[in-house]
Amino acid sequence: MRAARLIKMVLLLQSRPSMTAAELARELEVSERTITRDAQALSEAGVPVYADRGRTGGYRLVGGYRTRLTGLARSEAEALFLSGVPGALREMGLEDASSAAQLKVSAALLPSLKDASRTAAQRFHLDAPAWFAEPKTPELLPAIAEAVWDDRRITARYRREETELERELERELEPYGLVLKAGVWYVCARVIGPAPEREPRSGPFRVYRIERFTSAEPGTDRFERDESFDLPRFWSEQAEQFARSLLRATVVVRLTEAGARRLKHTVDPLSAQEALDAAGPPDGEGRVTLTLPVESYDVAYTQFLSLGPEAEVLEPAQLRKRFSDAAARIAAYYRDPG
């Protein structure tokens, strides 16, 4: 375990001019005292690690020291070739760059690991689009992807809704990152206000569906990236807010133990768990009563119908009557003709 940590420490120092003991400790999840011991061990092993003293000091490699990729285990080498998603790279116009990078990595590997790219490809394949959906690459994706990699502002026109084909809005954006969700491409970008009112880092971050863009013109200006922006965290928060924004109605339902277990597979999982946590103890029949947010009563009807006798809708009255009518019809279908 220590050997792996020492290798990672060298690679971290290779990628940056210098790092403080605190930064290395945070990256490697150890104490600063351990970092001091590891730096000494590397130095004794012939790795030129140098420690600058003082408040602005830190650890760095001297003499342009570089390590080759000869210490990789097979699992590590294979993981490198899993880090790129071929289909997504192709759609963004980065297939050639990815291919060149993989060739360079392959050239640096030991002979026994030369087949890592083939063995990895035989063991993992990502099929991003959802079932029964024809994947479609947005025409403007390569241009937007190039702006993302280059930190370049774009002037974009987009349709607010697919049904509003004639209504287009224009925005100047700072595109921070791309997300591929179930075969659909999105760009997370900061909105820039009109020039007279523009202030650095003052606009909100928003999510745009790239297929709704009708134009995207890269500008000549680059923007200064806000280093505090965390793309995975931002997307997770936005996705959760979007899911919750769809839940506009409320139902009261009584569930059997089996119904409670299946609830998270029937409705929004987070809302289901919160409702179960807030529910009181089971009644004498072992059933729990809970209040649950749903997208609409029509959607709730379909969802709870799949639970059959494991769920009893109590409120609202009109939805309960709908289930009562459905139960009567189902009972009629299965009534013994004799």
Short mmCIF file of N, CA and C in Angstrom, two decimals, residues 143-144 146-155 173-175 217-223 225:
data_model
loop_
_atom_site.label_atom_id
_atom_site.label_comp_id
_atom_site.label_asym_id
_atom_site.label_seq_id
_atom_site.Cartn_x
_atom_site.Cartn_y
_atom_site.Cartn_z
N ALA A 143 -18.56 21.94 -31.82
CA ALA A 143 -18.19 23.34 -31.62
C ALA A 143 -18.29 23.73 -30.15
N ILE A 144 -19.34 23.27 -29.48
CA ILE A 144 -19.50 23.58 -28.06
C ILE A 144 -18.44 22.87 -27.24
N GLU A 146 -15.44 22.08 -28.20
CA GLU A 146 -14.17 22.79 -28.41
C GLU A 146 -14.10 24.04 -27.53
N ALA A 147 -15.24 24.75 -27.41
CA ALA A 147 -15.28 25.93 -26.55
C ALA A 147 -15.08 25.56 -25.08
N VAL A 148 -15.64 24.40 -24.68
CA VAL A 148 -15.47 23.93 -23.30
C VAL A 148 -14.00 23.66 -23.01
N TRP A 149 -13.32 22.94 -23.90
CA TRP A 149 -11.92 22.60 -23.66
C TRP A 149 -11.03 23.84 -23.71
N ASP A 150 -11.45 24.85 -24.49
CA ASP A 150 -10.61 26.03 -24.70
C ASP A 150 -10.99 27.18 -23.77
N ASP A 151 -11.99 26.97 -22.87
CA ASP A 151 -12.47 28.05 -21.97
C ASP A 151 -12.80 29.31 -22.78
N ARG A 152 -13.58 29.12 -23.83
CA ARG A 152 -13.91 30.24 -24.72
C ARG A 152 -15.41 30.54 -24.66
N ARG A 153 -15.75 31.80 -24.55
CA ARG A 153 -17.16 32.20 -24.52
C ARG A 153 -17.83 31.89 -25.86
N ILE A 154 -19.13 31.62 -25.81
CA ILE A 154 -19.91 31.42 -27.03
C ILE A 154 -21.17 32.27 -26.99
N THR A 155 -21.61 32.69 -28.16
CA THR A 155 -22.90 33.35 -28.30
C THR A 155 -23.84 32.32 -28.91
N LEU A 173 -22.60 32.82 -23.24
CA LEU A 173 -22.37 31.79 -22.22
C LEU A 173 -20.88 31.52 -22.04
N GLU A 174 -20.55 31.14 -20.82
CA GLU A 174 -19.23 30.58 -20.53
C GLU A 174 -19.43 29.09 -20.29
N PRO A 175 -19.15 28.25 -21.29
CA PRO A 175 -19.43 26.80 -21.16
C PRO A 175 -18.38 26.11 -20.30
N GLU A 217 -21.77 30.34 -31.65
CA GLU A 217 -20.62 30.99 -32.25
C GLU A 217 -19.55 31.25 -31.19
N PRO A 218 -18.39 30.57 -31.29
CA PRO A 218 -17.31 30.84 -30.33
C PRO A 218 -16.79 32.26 -30.52
N GLY A 219 -16.54 32.95 -29.40
CA GLY A 219 -15.99 34.29 -29.47
C GLY A 219 -14.47 34.26 -29.45
N THR A 220 -13.87 35.44 -29.43
CA THR A 220 -12.41 35.53 -29.38
C THR A 220 -11.91 35.57 -27.95
N ASP A 221 -12.82 35.87 -27.01
CA ASP A 221 -12.41 36.00 -25.61
C ASP A 221 -12.45 34.67 -24.88
N ARG A 222 -11.44 34.43 -24.09
CA ARG A 222 -11.45 33.30 -23.16
C ARG A 222 -11.92 33.80 -21.81
N PHE A 223 -12.53 32.93 -21.03
CA PHE A 223 -12.98 33.32 -19.71
C PHE A 223 -12.10 32.67 -18.65
N ARG A 225 -11.82 30.55 -15.62
CA ARG A 225 -12.64 29.51 -15.00
C ARG A 225 -12.68 29.66 -13.49
#
